[in-house]
Backbone as ProteinMPNN parsed JSONL, in Angstrom:
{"seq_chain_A": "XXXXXXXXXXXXXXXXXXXXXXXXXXXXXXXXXXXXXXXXXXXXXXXXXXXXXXXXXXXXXXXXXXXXXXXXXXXXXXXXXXXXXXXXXXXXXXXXXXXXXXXXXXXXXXXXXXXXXXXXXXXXXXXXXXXXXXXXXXXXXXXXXXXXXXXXXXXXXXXXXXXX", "coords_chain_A": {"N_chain_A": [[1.574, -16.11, -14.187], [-0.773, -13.584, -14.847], [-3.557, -11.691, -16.723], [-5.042, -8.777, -17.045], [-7.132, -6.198, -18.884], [-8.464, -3.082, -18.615], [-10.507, -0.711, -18.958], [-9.899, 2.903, -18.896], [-9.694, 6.641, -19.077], [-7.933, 7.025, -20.42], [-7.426, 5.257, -22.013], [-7.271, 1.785, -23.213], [-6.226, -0.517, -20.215], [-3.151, -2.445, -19.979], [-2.858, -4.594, -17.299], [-0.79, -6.86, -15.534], [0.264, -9.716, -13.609], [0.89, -11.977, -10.772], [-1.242, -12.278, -9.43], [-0.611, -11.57, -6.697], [1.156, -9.964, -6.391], [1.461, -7.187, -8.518], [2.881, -6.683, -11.393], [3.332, -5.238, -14.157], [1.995, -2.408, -16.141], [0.384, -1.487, -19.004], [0.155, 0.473, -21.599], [-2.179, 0.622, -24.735], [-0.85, 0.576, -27.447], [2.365, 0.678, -26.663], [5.65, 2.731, -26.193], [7.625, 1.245, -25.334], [8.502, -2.045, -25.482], [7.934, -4.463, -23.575], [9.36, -5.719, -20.411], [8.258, -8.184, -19.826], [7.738, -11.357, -21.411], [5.824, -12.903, -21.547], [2.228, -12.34, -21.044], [0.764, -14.479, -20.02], [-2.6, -16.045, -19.129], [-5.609, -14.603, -19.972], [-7.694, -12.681, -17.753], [-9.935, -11.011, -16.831], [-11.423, -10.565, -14.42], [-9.692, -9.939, -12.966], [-6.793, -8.657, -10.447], [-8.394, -7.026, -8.768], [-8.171, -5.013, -6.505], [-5.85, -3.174, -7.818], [-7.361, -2.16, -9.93], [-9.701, -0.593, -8.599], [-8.188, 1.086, -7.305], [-7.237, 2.62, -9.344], [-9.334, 3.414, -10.566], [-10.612, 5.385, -8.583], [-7.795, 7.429, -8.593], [-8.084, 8.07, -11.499], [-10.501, 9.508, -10.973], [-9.661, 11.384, -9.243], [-9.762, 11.077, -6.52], [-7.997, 9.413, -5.46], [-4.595, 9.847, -4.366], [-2.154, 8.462, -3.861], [-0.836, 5.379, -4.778], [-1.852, 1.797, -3.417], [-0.432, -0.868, -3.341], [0.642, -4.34, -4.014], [3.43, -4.366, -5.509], [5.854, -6.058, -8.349], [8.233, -4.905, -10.36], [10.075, -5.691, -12.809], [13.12, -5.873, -13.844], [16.349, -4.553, -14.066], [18.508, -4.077, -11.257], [19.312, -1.048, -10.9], [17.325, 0.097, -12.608], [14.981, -0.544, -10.995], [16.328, 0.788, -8.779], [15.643, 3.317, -9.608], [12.868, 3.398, -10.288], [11.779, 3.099, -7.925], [12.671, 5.114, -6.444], [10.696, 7.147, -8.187], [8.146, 6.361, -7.229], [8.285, 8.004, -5.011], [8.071, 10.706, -5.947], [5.61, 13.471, -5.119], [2.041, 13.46, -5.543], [1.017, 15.493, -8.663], [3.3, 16.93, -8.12], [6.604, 17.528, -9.692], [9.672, 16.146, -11.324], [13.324, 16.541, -12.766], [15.105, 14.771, -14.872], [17.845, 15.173, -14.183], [17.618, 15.775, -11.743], [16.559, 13.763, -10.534], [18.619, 12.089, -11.058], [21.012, 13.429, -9.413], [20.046, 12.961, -7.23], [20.154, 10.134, -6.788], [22.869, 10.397, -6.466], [24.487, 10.614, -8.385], [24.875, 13.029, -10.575], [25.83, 12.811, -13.183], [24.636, 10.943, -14.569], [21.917, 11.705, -15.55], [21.184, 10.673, -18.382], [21.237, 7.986, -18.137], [19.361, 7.452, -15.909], [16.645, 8.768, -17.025], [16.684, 6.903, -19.321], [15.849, 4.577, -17.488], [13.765, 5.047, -16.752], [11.856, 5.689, -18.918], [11.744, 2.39, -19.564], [10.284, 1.864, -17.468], [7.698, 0.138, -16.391], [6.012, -0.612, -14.807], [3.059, 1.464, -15.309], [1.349, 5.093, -15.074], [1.004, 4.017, -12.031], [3.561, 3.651, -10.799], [4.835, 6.438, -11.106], [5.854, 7.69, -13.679], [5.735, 9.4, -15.391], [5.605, 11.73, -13.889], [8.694, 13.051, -14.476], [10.011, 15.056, -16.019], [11.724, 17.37, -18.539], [14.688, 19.203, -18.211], [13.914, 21.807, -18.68], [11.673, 21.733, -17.703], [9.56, 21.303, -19.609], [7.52, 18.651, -21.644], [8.667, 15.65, -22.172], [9.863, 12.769, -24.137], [7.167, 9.398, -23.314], [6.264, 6.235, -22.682], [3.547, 6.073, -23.159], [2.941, 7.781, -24.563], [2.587, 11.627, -25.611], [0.11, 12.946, -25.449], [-0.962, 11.542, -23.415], [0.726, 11.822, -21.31], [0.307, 14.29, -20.84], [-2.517, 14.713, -20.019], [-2.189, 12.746, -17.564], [-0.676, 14.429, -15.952], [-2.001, 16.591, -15.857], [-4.543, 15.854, -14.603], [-3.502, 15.95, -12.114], [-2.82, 18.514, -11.574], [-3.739, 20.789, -9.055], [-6.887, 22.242, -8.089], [-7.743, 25.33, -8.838], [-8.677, 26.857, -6.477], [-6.925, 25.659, -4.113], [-4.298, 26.184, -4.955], [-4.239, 28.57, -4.601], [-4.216, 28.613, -1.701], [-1.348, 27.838, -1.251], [0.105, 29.841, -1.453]], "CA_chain_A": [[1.222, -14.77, -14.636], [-2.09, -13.602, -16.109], [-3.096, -10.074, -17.171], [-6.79, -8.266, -17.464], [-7.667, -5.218, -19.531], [-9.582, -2.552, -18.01], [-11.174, 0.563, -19.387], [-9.728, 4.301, -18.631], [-9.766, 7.806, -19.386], [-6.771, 7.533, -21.35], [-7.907, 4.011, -23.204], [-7.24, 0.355, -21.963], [-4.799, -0.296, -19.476], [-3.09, -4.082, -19.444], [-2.468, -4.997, -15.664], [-0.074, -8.327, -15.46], [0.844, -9.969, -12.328], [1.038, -12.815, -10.622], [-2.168, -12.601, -8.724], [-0.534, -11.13, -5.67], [1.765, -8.482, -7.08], [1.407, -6.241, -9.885], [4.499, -6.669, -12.211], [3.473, -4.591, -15.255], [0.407, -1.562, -16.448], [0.873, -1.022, -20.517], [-0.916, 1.159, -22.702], [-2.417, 0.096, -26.233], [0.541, 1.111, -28.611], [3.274, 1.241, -25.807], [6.016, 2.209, -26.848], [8.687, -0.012, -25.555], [8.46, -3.724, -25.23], [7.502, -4.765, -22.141], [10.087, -6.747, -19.805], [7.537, -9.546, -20.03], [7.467, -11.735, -22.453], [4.758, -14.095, -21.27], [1.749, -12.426, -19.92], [-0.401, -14.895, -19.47], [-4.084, -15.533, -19.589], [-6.608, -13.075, -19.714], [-8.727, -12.739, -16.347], [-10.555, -9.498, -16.756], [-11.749, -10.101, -12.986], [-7.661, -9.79, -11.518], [-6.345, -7.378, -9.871], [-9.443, -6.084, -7.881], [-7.566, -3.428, -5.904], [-5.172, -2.559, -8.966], [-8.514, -1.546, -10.604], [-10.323, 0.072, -8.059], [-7.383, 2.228, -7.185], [-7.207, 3.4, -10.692], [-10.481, 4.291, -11.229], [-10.439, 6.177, -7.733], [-6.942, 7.972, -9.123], [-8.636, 8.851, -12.806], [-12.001, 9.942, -10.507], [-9.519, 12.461, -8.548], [-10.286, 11.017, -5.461], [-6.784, 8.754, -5.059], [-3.175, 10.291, -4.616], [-1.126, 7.487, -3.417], [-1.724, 3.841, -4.315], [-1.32, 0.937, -2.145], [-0.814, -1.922, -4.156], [1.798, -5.166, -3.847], [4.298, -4.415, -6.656], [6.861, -6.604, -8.294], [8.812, -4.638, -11.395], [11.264, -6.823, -13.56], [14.37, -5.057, -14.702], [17.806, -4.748, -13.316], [18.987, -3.482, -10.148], [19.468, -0.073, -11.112], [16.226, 0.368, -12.961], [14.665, -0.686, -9.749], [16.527, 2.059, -7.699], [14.802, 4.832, -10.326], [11.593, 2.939, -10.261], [11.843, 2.985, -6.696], [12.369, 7.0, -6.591], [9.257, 7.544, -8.912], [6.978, 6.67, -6.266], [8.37, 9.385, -3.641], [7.541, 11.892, -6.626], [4.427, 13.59, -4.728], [1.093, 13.565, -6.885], [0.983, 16.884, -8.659], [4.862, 17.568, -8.583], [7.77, 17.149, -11.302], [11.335, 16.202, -10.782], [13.833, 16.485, -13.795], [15.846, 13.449, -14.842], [18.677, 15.636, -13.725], [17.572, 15.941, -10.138], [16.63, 12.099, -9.975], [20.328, 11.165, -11.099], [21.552, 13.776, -8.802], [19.242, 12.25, -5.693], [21.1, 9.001, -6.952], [24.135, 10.42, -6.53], [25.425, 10.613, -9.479], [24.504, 14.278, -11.023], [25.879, 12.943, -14.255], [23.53, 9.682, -15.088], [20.302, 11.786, -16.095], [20.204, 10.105, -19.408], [21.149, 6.494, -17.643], [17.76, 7.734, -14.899], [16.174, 8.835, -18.179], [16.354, 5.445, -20.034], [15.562, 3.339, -16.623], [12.471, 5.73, -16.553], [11.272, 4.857, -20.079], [11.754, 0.928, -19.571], [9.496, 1.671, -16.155], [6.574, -1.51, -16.76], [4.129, -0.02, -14.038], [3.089, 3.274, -15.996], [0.814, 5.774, -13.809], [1.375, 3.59, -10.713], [4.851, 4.382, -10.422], [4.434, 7.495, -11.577], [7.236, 8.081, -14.499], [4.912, 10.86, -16.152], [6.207, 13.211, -13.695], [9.604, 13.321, -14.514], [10.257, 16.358, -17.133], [12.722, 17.883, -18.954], [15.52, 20.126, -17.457], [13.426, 23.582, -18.629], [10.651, 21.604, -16.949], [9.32, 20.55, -20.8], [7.478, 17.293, -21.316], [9.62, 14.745, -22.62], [8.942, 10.948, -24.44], [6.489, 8.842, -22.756], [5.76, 5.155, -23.43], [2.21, 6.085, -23.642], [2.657, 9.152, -25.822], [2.86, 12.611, -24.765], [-1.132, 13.481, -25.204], [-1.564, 10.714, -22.235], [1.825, 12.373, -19.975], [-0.401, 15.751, -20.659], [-3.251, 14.058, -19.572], [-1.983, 12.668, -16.685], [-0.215, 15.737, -15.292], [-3.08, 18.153, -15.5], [-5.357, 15.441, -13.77], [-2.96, 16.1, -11.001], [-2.88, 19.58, -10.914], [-4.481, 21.205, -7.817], [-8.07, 22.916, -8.084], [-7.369, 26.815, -8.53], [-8.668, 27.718, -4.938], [-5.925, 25.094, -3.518], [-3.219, 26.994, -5.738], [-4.516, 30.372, -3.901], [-3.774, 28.782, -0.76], [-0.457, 27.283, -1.12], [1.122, 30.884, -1.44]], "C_chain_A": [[-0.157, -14.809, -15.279], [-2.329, -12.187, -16.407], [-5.101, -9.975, -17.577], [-6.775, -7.076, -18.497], [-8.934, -4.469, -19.159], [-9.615, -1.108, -19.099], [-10.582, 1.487, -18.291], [-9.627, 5.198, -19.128], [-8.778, 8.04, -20.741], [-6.361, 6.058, -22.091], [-7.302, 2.593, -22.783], [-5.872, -0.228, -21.454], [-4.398, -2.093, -19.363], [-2.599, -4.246, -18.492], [-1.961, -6.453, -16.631], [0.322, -8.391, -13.784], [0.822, -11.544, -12.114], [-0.426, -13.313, -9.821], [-2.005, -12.016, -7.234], [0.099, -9.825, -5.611], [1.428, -7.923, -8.657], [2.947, -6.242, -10.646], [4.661, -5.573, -13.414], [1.657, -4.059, -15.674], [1.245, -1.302, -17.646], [-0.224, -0.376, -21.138], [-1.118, 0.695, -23.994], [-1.219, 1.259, -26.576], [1.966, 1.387, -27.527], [4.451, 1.322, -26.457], [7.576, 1.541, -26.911], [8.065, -1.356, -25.108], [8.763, -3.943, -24.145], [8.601, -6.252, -21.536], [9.172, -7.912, -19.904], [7.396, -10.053, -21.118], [6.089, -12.723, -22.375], [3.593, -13.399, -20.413], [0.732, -12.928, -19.786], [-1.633, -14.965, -19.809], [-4.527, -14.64, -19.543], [-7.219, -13.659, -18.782], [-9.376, -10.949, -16.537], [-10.94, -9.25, -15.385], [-10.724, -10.053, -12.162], [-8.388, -8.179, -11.631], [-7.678, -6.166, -9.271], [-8.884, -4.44, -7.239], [-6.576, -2.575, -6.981], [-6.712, -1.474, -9.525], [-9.378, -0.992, -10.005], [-9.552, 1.304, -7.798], [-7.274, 2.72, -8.184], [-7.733, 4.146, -11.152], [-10.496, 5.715, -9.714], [-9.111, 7.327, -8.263], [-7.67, 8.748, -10.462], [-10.118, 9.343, -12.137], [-11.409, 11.482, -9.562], [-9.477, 12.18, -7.243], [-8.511, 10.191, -4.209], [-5.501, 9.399, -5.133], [-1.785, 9.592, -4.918], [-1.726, 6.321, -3.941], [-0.522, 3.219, -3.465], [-1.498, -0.471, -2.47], [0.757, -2.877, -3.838], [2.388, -4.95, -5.375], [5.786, -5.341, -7.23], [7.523, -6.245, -10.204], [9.564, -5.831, -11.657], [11.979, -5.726, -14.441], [15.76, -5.129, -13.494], [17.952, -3.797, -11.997], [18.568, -1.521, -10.021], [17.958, 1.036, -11.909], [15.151, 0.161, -12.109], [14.643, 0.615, -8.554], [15.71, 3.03, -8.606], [13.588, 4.335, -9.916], [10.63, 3.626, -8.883], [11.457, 5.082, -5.819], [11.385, 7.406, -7.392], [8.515, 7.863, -8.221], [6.989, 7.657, -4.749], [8.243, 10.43, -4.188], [6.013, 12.245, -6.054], [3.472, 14.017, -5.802], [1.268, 15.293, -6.553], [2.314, 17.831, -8.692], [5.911, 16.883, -9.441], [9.26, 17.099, -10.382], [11.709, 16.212, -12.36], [14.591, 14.965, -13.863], [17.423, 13.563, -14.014], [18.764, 15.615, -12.328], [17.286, 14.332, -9.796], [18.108, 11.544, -10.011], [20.908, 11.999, -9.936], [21.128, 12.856, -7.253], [19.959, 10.893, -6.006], [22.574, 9.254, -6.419], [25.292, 10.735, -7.453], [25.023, 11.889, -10.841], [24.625, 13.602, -12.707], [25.329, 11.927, -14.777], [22.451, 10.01, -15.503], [20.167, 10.969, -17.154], [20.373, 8.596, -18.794], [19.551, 6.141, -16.929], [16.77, 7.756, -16.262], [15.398, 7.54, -18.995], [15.173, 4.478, -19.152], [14.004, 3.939, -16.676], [11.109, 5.436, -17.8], [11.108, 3.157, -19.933], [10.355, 0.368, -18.136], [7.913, 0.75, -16.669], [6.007, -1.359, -15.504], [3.91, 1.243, -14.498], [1.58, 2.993, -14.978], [0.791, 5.231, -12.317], [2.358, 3.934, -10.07], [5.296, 4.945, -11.892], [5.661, 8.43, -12.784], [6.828, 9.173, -15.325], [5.367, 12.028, -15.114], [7.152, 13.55, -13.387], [9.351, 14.181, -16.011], [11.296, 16.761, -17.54], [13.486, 18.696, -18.595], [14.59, 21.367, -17.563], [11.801, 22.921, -18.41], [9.221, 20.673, -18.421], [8.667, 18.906, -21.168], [8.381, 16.875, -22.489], [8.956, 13.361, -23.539], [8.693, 10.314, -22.996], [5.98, 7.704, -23.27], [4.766, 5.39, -23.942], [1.595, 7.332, -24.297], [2.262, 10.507, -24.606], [1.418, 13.175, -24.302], [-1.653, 12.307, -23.831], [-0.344, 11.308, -20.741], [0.369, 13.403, -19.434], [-0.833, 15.583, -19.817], [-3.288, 13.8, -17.399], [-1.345, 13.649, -15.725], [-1.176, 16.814, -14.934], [-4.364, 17.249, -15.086], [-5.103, 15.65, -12.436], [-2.7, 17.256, -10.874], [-4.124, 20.191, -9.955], [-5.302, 22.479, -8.403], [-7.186, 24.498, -7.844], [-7.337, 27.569, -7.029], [-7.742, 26.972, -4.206], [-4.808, 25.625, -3.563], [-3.053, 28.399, -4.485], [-3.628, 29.871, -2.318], [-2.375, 28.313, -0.443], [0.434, 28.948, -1.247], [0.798, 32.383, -0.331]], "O_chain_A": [[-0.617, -15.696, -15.998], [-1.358, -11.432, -16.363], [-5.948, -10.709, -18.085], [-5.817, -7.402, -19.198], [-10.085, -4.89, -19.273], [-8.712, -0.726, -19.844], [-10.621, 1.192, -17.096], [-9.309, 4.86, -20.269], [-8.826, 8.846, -21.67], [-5.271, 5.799, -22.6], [-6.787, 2.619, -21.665], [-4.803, -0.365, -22.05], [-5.147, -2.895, -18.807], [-1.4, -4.012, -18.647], [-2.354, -6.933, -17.694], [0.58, -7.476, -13.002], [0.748, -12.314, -13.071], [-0.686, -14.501, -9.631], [-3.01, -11.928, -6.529], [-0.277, -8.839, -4.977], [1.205, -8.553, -9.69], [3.957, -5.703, -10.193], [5.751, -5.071, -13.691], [0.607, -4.7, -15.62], [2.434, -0.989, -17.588], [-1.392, -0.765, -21.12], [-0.08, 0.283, -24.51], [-0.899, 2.347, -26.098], [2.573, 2.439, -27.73], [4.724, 0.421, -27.25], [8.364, 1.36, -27.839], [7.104, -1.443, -24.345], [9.862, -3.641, -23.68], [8.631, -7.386, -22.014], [9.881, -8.875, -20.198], [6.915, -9.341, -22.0], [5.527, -13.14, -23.388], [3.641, -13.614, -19.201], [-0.278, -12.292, -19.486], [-2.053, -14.186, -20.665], [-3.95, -13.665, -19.063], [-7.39, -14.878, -18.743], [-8.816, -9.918, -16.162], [-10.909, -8.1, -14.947], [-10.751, -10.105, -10.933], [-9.219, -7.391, -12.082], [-7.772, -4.942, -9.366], [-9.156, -3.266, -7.488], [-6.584, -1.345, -6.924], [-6.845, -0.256, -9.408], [-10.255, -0.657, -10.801], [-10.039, 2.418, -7.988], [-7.127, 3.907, -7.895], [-7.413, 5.128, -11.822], [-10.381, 6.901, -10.021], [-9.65, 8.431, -8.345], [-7.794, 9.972, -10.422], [-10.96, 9.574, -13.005], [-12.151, 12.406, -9.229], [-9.095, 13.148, -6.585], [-8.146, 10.325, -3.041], [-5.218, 9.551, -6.322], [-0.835, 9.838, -5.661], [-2.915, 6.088, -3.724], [0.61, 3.499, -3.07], [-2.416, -1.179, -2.054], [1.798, -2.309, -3.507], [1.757, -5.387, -6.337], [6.778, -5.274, -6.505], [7.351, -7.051, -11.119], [9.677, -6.791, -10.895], [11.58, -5.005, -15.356], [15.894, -5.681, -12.403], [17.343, -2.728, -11.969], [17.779, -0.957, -9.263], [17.718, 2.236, -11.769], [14.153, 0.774, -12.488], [13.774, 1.151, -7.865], [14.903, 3.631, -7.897], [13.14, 4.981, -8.969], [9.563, 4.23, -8.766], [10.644, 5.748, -5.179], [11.201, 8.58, -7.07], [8.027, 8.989, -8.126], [6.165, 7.899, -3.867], [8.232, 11.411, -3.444], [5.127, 11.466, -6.404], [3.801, 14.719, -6.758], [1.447, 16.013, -5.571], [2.427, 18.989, -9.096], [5.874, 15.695, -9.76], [9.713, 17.651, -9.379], [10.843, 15.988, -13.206], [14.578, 14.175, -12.919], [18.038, 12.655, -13.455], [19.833, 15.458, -11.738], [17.815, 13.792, -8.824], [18.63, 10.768, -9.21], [21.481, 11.211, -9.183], [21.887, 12.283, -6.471], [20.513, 10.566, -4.956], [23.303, 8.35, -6.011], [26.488, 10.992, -7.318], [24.922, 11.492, -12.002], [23.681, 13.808, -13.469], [25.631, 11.977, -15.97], [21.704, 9.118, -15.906], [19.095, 10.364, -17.171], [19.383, 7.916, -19.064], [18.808, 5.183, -17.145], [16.145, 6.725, -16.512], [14.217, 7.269, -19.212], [14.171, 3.903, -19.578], [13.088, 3.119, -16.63], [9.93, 5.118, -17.644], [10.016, 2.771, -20.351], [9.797, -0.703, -17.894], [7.234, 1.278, -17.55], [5.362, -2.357, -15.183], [4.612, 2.153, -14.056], [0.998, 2.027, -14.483], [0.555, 6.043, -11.423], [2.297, 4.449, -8.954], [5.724, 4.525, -12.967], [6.121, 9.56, -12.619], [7.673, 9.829, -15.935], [5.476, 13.183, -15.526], [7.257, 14.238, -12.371], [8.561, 13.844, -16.893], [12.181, 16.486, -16.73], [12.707, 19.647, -18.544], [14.46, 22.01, -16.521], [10.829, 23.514, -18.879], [8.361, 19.819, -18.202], [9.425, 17.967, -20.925], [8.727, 17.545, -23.463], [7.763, 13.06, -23.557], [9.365, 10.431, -21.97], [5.251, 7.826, -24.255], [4.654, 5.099, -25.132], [0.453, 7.747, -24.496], [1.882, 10.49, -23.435], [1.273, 13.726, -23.211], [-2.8, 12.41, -23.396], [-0.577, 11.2, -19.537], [-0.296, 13.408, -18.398], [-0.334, 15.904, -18.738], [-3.923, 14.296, -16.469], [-1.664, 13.496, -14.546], [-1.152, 17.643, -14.024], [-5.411, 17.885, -15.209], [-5.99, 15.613, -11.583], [-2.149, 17.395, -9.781], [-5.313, 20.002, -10.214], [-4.795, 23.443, -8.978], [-6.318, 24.753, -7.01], [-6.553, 28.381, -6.539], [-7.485, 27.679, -3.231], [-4.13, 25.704, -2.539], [-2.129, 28.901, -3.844], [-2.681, 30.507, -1.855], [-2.123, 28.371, 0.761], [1.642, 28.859, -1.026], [1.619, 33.299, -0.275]]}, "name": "protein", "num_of_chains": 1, "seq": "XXXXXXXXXXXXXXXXXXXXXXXXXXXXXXXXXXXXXXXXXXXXXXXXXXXXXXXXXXXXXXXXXXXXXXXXXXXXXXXXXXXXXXXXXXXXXXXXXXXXXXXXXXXXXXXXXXXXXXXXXXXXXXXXXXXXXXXXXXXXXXXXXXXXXXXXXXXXXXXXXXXX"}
């Protein structure tokens, strides 16, 4: 494992991995404790494509990334993880509708939790899950960085016009 620190919009992001996958993105003050306990040296020059896609994403220009990922957590925190990244940039699901898409209508706060513990933040994209009346919710990286990230992803006004 090793781990860099890059500069962004919304203040320095720690990439960890292994060098081939991405395992974990944390924000200064996160605020759960990161499935890793070990990450490693510092390399400020990893994760080339982690960090180009990022800045392309905070530039507006990226929707999707396309990066080798390898979370650490249990099975089940996996399957949510997993459903994050079919959240399209720019749209919200509730925790309610992710447990339901699970299957299991009545697990939102189980989806909920697995969603908080999520150790790739803005990659797999756990900022745009929301509160049943649509409401933002807790966010490892605090709610003025969900904001943040949500209204970087809302669509230019004349896009709006044409979607209706």
């Amino acid at each position: 494992m090793k781990h860099a620190v890059i500069a962004s919009p919304i203040g320095p992001l720690t990439l960890v991995g292994d060098g081939a996958a991405l395992a974990g993105l944390y924000f200064d003050g996160h605020l759960r404790t990161p499935h890793l306990t070990d990450l490693g040296p510092r390399d400020d020059d990893a994760f080339e494509a982690a960090r180009q896609q990022l800045g392309e994403y905070f530039a507006g220009t990226r929707r999707e990334f396309d990066l080798e990922l390898a979370p650490r957590g249990s099975a089940f925190e996996k399957q949510v993880w997993a459903m994050l990244t079919k959240i399209p940039y720019g749209a919200t699901r509730t925790y309610g509708q992710l447990a339901a898409e699970l299957g299991d209508p009545g697990a939102a706060q189980a989806v909920g939790n697995a969603n908080g513990w999520n150790p790739i933040s803005v990659i797999v994209p756990c900022h745009r899950v929301v509160g049943t009346s649509g409401g933002l919710t807790g966010y490892a990286g605090g709610l003025t960085r969900k904001r943040f990230l949500l209204s970087l992803e809302e669509p230019p006004a004349d896009e709006v016009g044409r979607l209706f």
